Short mmCIF file of C-alpha atoms and ligand atoms in Angstrom, two decimals:
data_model
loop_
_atom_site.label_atom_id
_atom_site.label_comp_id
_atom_site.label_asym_id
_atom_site.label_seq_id
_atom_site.Cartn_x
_atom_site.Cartn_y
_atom_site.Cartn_z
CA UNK I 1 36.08 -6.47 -3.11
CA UNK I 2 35.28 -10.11 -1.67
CA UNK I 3 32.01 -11.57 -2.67
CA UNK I 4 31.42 -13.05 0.37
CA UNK I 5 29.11 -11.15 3.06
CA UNK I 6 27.64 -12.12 6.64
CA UNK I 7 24.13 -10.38 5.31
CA UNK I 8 23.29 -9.80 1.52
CA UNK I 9 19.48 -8.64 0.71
CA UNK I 10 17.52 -9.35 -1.82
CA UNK I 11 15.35 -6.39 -2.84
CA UNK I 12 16.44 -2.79 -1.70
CA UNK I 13 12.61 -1.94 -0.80
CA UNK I 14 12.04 -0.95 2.62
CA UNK I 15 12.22 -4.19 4.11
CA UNK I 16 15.53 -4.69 2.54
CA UNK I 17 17.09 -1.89 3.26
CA UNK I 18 15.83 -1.55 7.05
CA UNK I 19 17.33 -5.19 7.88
CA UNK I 20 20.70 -4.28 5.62
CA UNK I 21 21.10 -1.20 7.38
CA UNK I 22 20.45 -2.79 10.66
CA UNK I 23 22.97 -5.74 10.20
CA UNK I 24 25.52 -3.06 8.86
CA UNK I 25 25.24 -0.99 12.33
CA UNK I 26 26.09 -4.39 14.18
CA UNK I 27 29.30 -4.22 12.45
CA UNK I 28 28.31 -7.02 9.73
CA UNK I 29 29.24 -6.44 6.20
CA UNK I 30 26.53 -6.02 3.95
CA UNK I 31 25.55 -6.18 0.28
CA UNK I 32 21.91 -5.00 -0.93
CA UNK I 33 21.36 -7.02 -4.93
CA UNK I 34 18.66 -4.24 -6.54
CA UNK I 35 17.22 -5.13 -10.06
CA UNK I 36 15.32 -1.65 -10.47
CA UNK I 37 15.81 1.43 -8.51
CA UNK I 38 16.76 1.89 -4.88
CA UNK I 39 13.58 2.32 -2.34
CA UNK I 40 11.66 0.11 -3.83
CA UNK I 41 7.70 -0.07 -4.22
CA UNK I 42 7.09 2.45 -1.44
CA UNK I 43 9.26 4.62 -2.49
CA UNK I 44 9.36 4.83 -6.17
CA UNK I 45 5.67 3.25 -7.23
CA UNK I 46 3.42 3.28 -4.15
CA UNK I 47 3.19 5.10 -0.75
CA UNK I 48 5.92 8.46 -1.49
CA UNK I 49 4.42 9.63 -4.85
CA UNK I 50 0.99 8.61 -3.70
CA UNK I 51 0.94 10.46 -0.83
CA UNK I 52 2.25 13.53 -2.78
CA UNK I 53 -0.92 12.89 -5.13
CA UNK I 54 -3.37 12.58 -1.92
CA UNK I 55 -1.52 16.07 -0.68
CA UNK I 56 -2.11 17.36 -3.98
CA UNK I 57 -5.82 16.51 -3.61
CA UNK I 58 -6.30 17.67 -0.52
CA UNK I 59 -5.06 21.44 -1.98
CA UNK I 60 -7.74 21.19 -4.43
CA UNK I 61 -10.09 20.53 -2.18
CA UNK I 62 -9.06 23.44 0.46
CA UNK I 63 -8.82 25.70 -3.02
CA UNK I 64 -12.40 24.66 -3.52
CA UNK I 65 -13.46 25.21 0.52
CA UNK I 66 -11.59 28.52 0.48
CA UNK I 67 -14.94 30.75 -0.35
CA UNK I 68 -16.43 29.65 2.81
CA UNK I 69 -13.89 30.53 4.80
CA UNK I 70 -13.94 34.20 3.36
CA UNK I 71 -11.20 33.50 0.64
CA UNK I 72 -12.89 35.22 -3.02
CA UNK I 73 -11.14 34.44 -6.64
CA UNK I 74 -8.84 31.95 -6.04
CA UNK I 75 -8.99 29.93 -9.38
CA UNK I 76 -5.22 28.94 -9.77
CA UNK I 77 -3.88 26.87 -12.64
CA UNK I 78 -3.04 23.60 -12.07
CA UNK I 79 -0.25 21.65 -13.93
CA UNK I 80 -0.29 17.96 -13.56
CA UNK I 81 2.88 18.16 -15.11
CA UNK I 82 4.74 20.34 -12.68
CA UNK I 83 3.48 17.81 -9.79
CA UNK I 84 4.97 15.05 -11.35
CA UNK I 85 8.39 16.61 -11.84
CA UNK I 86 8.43 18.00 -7.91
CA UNK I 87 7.28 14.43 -6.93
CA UNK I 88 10.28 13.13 -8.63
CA UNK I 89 12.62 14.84 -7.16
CA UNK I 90 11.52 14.34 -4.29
CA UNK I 91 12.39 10.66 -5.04
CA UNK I 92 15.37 11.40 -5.95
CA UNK I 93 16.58 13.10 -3.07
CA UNK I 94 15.74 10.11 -1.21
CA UNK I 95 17.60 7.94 -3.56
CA UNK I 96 20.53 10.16 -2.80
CA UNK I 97 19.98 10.05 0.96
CA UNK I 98 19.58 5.90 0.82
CA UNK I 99 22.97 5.85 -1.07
CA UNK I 100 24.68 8.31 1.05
CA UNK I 101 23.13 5.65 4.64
CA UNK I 102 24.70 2.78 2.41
CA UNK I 103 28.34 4.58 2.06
CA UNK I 104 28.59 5.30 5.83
CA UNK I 105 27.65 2.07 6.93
CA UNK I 106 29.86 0.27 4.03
CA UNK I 107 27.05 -1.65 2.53
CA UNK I 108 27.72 -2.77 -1.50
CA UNK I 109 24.92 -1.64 -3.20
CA UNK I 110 24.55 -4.38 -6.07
CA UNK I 111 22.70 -3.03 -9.20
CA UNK I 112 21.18 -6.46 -10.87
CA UNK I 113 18.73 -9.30 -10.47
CA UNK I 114 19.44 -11.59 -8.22
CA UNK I 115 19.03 -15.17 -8.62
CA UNK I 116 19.41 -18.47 -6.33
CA UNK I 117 22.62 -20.77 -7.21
CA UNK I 118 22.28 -22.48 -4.04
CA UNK I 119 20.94 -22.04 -0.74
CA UNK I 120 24.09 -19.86 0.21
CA UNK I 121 25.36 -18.53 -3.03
CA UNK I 122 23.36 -15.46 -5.16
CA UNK I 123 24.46 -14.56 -9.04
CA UNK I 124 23.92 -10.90 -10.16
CA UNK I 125 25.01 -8.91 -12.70
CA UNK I 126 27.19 -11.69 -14.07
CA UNK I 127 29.23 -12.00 -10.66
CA UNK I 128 28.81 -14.83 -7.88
CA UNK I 129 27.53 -13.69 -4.31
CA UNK I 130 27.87 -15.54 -1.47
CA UNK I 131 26.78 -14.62 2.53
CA UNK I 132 26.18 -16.54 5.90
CA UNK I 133 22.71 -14.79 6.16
CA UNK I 134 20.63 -14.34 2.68
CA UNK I 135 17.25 -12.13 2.96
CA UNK I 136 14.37 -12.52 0.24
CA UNK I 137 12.79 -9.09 -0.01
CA UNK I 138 11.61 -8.71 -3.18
CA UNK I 139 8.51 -7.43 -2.81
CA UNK I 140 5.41 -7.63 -5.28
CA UNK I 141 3.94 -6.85 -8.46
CA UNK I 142 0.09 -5.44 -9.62
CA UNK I 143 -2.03 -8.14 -10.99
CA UNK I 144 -3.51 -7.68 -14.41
CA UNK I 145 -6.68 -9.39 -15.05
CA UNK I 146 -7.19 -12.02 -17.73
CA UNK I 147 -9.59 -11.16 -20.05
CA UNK I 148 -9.42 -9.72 -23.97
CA UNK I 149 -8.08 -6.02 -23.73
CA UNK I 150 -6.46 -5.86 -20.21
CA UNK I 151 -3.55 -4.42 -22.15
CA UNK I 152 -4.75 -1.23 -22.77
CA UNK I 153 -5.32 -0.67 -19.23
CA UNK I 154 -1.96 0.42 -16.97
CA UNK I 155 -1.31 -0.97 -13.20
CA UNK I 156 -0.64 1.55 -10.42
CA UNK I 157 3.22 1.64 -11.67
CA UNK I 158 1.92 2.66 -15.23
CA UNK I 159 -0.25 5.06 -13.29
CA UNK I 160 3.06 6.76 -11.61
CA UNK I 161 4.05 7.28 -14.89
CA UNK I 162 1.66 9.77 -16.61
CA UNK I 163 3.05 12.87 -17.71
CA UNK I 164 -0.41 14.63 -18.15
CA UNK I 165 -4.04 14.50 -16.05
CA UNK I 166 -6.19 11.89 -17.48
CA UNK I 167 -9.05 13.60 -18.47
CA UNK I 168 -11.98 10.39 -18.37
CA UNK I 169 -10.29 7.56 -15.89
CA UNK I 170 -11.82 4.09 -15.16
CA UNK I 171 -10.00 2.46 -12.01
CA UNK I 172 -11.41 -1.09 -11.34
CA UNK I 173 -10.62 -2.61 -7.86
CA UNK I 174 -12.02 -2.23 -4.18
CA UNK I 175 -8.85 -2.26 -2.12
CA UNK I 176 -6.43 0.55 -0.64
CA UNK I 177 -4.94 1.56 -3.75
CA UNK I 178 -8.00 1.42 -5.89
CA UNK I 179 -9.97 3.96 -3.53
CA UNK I 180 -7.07 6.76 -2.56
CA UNK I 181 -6.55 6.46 -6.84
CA UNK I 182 -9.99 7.26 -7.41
CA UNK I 183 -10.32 10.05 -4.35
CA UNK I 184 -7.17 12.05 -5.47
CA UNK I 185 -8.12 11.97 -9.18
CA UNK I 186 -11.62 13.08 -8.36
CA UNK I 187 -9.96 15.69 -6.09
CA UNK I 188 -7.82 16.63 -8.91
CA UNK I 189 -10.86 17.14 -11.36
CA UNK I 190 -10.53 13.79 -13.65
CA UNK I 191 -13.92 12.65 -14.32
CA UNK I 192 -13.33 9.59 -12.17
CA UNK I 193 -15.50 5.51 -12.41
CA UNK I 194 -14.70 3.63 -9.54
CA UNK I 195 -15.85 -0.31 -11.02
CA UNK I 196 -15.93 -2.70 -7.84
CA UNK I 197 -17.40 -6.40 -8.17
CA UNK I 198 -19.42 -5.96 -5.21
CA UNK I 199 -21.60 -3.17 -3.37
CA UNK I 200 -18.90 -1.36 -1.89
CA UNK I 201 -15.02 -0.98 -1.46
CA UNK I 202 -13.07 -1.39 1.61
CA UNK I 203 -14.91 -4.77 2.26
CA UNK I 204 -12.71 -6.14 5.06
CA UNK I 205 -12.45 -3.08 7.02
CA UNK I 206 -14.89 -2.57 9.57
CA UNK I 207 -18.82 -1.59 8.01
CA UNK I 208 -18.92 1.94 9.63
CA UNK I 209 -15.95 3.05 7.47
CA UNK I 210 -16.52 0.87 4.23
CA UNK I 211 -19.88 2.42 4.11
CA UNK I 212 -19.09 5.88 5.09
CA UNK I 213 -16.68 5.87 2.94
CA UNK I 214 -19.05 5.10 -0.11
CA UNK I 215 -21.65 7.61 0.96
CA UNK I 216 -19.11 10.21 0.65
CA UNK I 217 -17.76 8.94 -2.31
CA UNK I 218 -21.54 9.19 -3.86
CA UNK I 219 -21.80 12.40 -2.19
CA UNK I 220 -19.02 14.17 -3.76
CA UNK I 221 -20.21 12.52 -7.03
CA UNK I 222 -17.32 10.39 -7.24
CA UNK I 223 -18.61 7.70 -9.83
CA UNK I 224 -18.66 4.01 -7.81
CA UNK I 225 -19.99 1.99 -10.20
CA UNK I 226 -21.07 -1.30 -8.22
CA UNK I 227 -21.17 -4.95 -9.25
CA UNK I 228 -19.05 -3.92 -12.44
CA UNK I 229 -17.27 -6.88 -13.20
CA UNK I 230 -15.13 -6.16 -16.23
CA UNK I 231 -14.67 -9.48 -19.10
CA UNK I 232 -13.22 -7.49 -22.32
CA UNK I 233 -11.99 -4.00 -22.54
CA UNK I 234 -11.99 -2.76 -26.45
CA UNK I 235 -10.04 0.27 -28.24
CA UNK I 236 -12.22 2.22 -30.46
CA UNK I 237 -10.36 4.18 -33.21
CA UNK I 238 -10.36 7.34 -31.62
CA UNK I 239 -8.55 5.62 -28.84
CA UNK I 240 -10.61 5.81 -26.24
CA UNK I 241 -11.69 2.46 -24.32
CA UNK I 242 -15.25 0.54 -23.83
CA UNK I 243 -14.84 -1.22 -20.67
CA UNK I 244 -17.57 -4.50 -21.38
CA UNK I 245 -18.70 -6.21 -18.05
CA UNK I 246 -20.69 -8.83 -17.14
CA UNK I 247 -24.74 -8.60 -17.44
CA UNK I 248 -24.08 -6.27 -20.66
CA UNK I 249 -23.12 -3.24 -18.46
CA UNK I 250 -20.90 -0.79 -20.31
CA UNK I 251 -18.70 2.13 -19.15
CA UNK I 252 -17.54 3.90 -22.54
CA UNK I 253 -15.14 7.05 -23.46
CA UNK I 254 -12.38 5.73 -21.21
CA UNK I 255 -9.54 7.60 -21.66
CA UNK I 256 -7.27 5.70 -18.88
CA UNK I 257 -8.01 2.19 -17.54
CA UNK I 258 -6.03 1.51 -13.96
CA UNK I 259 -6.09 -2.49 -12.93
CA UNK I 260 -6.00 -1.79 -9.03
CA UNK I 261 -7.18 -5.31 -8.51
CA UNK I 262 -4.68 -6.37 -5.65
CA UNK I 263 -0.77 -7.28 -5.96
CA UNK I 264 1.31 -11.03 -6.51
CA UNK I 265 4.53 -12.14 -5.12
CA UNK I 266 7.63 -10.76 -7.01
CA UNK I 267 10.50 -13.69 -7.46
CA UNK I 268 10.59 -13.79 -11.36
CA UNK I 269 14.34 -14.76 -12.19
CA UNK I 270 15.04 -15.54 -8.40
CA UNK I 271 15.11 -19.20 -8.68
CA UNK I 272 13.73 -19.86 -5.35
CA UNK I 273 13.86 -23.39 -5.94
CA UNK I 274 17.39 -23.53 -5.69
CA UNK I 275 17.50 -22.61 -2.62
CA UNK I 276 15.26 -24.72 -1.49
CA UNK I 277 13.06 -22.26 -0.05
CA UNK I 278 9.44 -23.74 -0.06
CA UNK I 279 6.62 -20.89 -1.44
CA UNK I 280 2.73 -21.25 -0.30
CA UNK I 281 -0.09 -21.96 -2.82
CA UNK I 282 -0.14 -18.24 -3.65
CA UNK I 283 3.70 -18.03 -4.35
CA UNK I 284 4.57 -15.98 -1.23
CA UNK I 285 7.74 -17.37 0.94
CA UNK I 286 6.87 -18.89 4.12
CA UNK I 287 8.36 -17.56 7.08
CA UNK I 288 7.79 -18.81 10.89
CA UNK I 289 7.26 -15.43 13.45
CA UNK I 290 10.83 -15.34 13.39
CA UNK I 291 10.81 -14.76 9.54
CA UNK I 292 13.29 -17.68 9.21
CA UNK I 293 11.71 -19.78 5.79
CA UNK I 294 12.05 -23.21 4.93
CA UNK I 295 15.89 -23.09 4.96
CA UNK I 296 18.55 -22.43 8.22
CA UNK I 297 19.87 -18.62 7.33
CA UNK I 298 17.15 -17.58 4.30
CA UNK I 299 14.60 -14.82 5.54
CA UNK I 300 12.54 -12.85 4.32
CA UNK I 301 10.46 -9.89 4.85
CA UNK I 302 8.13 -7.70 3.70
CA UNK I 303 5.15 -7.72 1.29
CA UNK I 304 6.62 -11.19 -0.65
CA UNK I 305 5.30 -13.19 2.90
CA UNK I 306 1.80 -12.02 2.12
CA UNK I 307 1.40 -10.84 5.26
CA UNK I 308 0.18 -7.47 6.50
CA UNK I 309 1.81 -5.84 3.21
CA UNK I 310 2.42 -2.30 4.70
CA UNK I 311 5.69 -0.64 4.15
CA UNK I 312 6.36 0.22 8.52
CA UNK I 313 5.91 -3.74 9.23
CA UNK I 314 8.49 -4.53 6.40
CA UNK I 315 11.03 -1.92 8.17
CA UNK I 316 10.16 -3.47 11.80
CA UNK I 317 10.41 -6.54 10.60
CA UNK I 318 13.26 -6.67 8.98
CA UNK I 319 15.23 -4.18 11.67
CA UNK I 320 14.13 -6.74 14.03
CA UNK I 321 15.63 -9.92 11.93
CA UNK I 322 19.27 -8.50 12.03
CA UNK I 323 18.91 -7.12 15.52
CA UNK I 324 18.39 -11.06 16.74
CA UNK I 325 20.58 -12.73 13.91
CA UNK I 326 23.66 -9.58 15.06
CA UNK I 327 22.90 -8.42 18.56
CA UNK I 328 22.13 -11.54 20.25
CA UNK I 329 18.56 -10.68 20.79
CA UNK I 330 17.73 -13.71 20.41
CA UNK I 331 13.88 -14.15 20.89
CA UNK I 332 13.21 -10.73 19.02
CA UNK I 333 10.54 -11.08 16.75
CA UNK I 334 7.53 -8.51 15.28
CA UNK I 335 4.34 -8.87 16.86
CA UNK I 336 1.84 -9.16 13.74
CA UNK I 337 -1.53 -8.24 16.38
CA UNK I 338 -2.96 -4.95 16.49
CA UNK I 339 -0.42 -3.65 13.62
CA UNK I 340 -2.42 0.09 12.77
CA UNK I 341 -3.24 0.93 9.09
CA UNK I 342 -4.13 4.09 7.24
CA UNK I 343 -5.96 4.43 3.85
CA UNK I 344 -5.31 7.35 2.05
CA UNK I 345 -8.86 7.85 0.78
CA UNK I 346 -10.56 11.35 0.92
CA UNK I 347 -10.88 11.63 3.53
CA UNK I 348 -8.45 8.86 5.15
CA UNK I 349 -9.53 6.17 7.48
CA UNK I 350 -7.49 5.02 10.04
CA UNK I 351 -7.90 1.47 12.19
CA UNK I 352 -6.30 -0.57 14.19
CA UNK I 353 -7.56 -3.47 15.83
CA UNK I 354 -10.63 -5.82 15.48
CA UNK I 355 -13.33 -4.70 13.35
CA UNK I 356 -17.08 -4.92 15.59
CA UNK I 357 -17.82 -8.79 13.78
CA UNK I 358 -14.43 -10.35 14.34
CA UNK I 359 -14.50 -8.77 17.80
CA UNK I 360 -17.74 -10.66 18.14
CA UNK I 361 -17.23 -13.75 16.55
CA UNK I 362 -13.65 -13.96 18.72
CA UNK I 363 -15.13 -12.75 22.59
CA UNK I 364 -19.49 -13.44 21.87
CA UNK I 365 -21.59 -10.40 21.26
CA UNK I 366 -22.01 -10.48 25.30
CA UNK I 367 -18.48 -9.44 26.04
CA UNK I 368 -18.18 -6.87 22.88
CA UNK I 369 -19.48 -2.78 23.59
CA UNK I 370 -19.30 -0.86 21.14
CA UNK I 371 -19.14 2.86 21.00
CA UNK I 372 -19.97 4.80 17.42
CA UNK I 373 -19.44 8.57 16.97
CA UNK I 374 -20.78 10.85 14.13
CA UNK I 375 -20.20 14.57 13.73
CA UNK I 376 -19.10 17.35 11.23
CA UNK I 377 -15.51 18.61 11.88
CA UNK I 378 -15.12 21.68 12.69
CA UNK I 379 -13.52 22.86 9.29
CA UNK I 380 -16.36 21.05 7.64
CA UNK I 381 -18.88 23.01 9.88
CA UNK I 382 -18.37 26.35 7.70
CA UNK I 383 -17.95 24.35 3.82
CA UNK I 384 -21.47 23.14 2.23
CA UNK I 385 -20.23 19.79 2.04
CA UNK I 386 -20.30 18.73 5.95
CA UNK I 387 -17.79 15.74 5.03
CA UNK I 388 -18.86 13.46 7.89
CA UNK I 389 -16.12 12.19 10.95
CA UNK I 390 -17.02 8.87 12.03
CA UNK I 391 -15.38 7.16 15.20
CA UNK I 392 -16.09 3.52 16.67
CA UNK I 393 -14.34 2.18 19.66
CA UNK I 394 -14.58 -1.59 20.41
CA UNK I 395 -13.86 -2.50 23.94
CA UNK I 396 -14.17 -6.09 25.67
CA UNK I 397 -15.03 -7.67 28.70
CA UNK I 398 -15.97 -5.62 32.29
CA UNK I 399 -12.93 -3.66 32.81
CA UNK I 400 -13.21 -2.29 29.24
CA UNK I 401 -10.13 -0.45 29.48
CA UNK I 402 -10.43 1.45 26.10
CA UNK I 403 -13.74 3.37 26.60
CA UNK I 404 -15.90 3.94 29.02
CA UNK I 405 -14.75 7.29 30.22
CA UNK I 406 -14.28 8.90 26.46
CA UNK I 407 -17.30 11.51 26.36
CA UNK I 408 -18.99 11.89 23.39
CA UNK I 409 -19.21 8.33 22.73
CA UNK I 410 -22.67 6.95 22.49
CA UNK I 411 -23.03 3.66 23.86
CA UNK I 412 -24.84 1.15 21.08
P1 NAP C 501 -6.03 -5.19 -2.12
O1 NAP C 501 -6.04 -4.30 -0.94
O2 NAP C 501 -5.75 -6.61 -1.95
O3 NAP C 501 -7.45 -4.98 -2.86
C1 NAP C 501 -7.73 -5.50 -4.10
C2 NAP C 501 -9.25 -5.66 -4.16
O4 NAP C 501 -9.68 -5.62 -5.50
C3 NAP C 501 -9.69 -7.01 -3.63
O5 NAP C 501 -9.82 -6.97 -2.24
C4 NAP C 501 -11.02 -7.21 -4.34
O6 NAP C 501 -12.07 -6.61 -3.59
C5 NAP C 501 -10.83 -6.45 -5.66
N1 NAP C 501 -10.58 -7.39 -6.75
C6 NAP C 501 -9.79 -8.48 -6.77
N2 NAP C 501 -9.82 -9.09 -7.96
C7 NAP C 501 -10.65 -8.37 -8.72
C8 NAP C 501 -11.09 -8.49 -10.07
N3 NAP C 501 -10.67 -9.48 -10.85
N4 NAP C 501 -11.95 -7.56 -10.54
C9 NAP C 501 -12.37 -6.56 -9.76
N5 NAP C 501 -11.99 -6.38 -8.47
C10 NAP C 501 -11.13 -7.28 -7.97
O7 NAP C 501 -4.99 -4.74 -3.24
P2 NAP C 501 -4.30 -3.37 -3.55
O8 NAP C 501 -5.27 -2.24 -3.46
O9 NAP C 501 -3.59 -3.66 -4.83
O10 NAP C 501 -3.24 -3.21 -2.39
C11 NAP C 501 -2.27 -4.25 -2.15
C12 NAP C 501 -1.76 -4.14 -0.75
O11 NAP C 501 -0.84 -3.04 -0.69
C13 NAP C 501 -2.82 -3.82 0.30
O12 NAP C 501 -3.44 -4.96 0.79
C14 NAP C 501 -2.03 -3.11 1.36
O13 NAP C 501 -1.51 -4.05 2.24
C15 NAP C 501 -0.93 -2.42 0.57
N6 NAP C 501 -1.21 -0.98 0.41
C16 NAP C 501 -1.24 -0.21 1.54
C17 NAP C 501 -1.53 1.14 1.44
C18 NAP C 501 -1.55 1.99 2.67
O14 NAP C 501 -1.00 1.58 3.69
N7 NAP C 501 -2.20 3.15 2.65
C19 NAP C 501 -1.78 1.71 0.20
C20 NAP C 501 -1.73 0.90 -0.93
C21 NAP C 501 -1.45 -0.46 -0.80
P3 NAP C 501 -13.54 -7.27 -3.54
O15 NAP C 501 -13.34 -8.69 -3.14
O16 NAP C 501 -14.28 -6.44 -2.56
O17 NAP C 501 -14.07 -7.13 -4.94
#
């Protein structure tokens, strides 16, 4: 086997494997360096087993709706255990299937860490590497807060890997993965704290859904413990944690601590610098639209540009890098607007778009209409909960092409 490639990728996440694959089916040959296992975050620590866990959630919840819907002694057993074990292998058939897309399109997969020798050459698992095309796609990592005690909290990965239902769970954050933690858990029965800084989650998303969101929360006596801003966590000797925040507020008998507090760029042991790839103030790599860094033939992709970290823009993205670098499509680039996002909270929100202030602050409050919509779903009509459905459509201008003819809207 030659060590020298036309497309070698750093990080077999999604974005890494997308723009490998790609490249391969243009004929290129291909080499993906992995340090941990194949699929990456999404796969292995983030959107596959939490989506099992928000499916799992939303049985528990139907179990719990079933009386109303005529349904009498349904009070199953539930074995966090078994979950876990179906969830993995789950995972591990799509390990299998992402090997078995490697061997027909003849791409090396490299088990190893890659690091920078030079801005063309890559060392991994004590071999040299070198390619006419090098993609950074290593993803990132949870951050873990400094303060006295963080340690005996876990991070979303540590979270993937209980083997048993925490029984008393503290998850401090505000962001996606803080709030579809918290609603699956509570779903799940886990006595659940939600601890956000502020006076609600979800704070860059639009108001309607941030704050419908935290009604429902509240309703379903989810915990959301507001302006809990955690400075020392301490271990009593039965085990159990004291999570100490500012203005002497306390949450006590914590049995598991989850730092959802947001995510960093992942290039330990990459030696970037060799490369000569130039990093932001926040450590992500720089890429123009075309995802071209700092240096002729480095790219990169996905979550470690700090851009719109979603696990479908990585794959476009990096599909559409080897498409122009192999296929002569030249000018073919992702288009970063209007990219639609889902939070798996209970129950999910899904956007796309402006929220109502940036529409404003972008076109003047003149130009922006804005319709609202607020009803019980028709499953929800028969339960005793009446989970509210919220819709808002923002529209622009006269012609207000998104809009004006969708009944039921009410006009604010
Ligand atoms: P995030 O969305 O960036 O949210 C983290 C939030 O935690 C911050 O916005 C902040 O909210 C709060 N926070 C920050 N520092 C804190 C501190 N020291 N103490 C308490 N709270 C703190 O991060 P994430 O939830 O880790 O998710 C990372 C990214 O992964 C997301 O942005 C998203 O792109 C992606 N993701 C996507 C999905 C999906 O598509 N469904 C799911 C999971 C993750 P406040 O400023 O309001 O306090």
């Amino acid at each position: 086997m030659s060590n020298h490639y036309d497309f070698i990728a750093c990080g077999a996440g999604s974005g890494g494997i997308a723009a490998a694959v790609q490249a391969a089916k243009h004929g290129k040959k291909v080499a993906v360096i992995e340090c941990s296992t194949i699929g990456g975050t999404c796969v292995n620590l983030g959107c596959v087993p939490k989506k099992i866990m928000w499916y799992a959630g939303a049985v528990a919840e139907v179990i719990e709706d079933a009386p109303a819907y005529g349904f009498s002694g349904l009070q199953p057993e539930f074995s966090w255990s078994k979950l876990v074990s179906n969830r993995q292998s789950y995972i591990n058939n799509i390990h299998k299937s992402y090997h078995k897309t490697f061997k027909k399109f003849n791409i090396d997969f490299i088990p190893g860490s890659a690091e920078f020798v030079d801005a063309k050459t890559l060392s991994a698992n004590n071999q040299s590497f070198t390619a006419e095309h090098i993609l950074i796609a290593t993803g990132t990592q949870p951050i873990i807060p400094a303060i006295p005690g963080a340690e005996y909290g876990i991070d979303s990965d540590g979270f993937f890997a209980l083997l048993e239902r925490p029984k008393r769970v503290a998850i401090v954050g505000a962001g996606y993965i803080a709030v579809e933690l918290a609603g699956f858990l509570h779903s799940l029965g886990c006595d659940t704290s939600l601890l956000i800084r502020r006076d609600k989650p979800l704070r860059s998303f639009d108001p309607l859904m941030s704050d419908t969101l935290l009604e429902i929360m509240q309703d379903h006596k989810l915990k959301v413990l507001t302006e809990h801003i955690p400075d020392k966590v301490i271990k009593g000797s039965d085990g159990r944690l004291t999570i100490h925040c500012q203005q002497d507020k306390q949450v006590t008998e914590i049995d598991t601590l989850v730092w959802a507090i947001g995510r960093k760029p992942r290039v330990d042991g990459l030696s970037v610098a060799k490369s000569g790839v130039e990093m932001d103030d926040l450590g992500y790599v720089a890429t123009d639209k075309f995802q071209n860094t700092t240096v002729k033939n480095i790219y990169a992709v996905g979550d470690i540009t700090g851009f719109k970290a979603l696990t479908p823009v990585a794959v476009a993205a990096g599909r559409r890098l080897s498409r122009r670098l192999f296929n002569n499509e030249t000018d073919l680039h992702l288009d970063y607007s209007n990219i639609a996002t889902v939070v798996f909270s209970h129950p999910p929100i899904g956007t796309v778009g402006l929220t109502e202030l940036q529409a404003i602050e972008k076109f003047g409050k003149e130009q922006v209409h804005v319709y609202q919509s607020r009803f019980t779903g028709m499953f929800d009509a028969l339960t005793p909960q009446r989970v509210p459905t919220v819709m808002k459509l923002i529209t622009m201008g006269d012609k207000e092409r998104i809009g004006r003819s969708s009944s039921g809207m009410t006009k604010y």
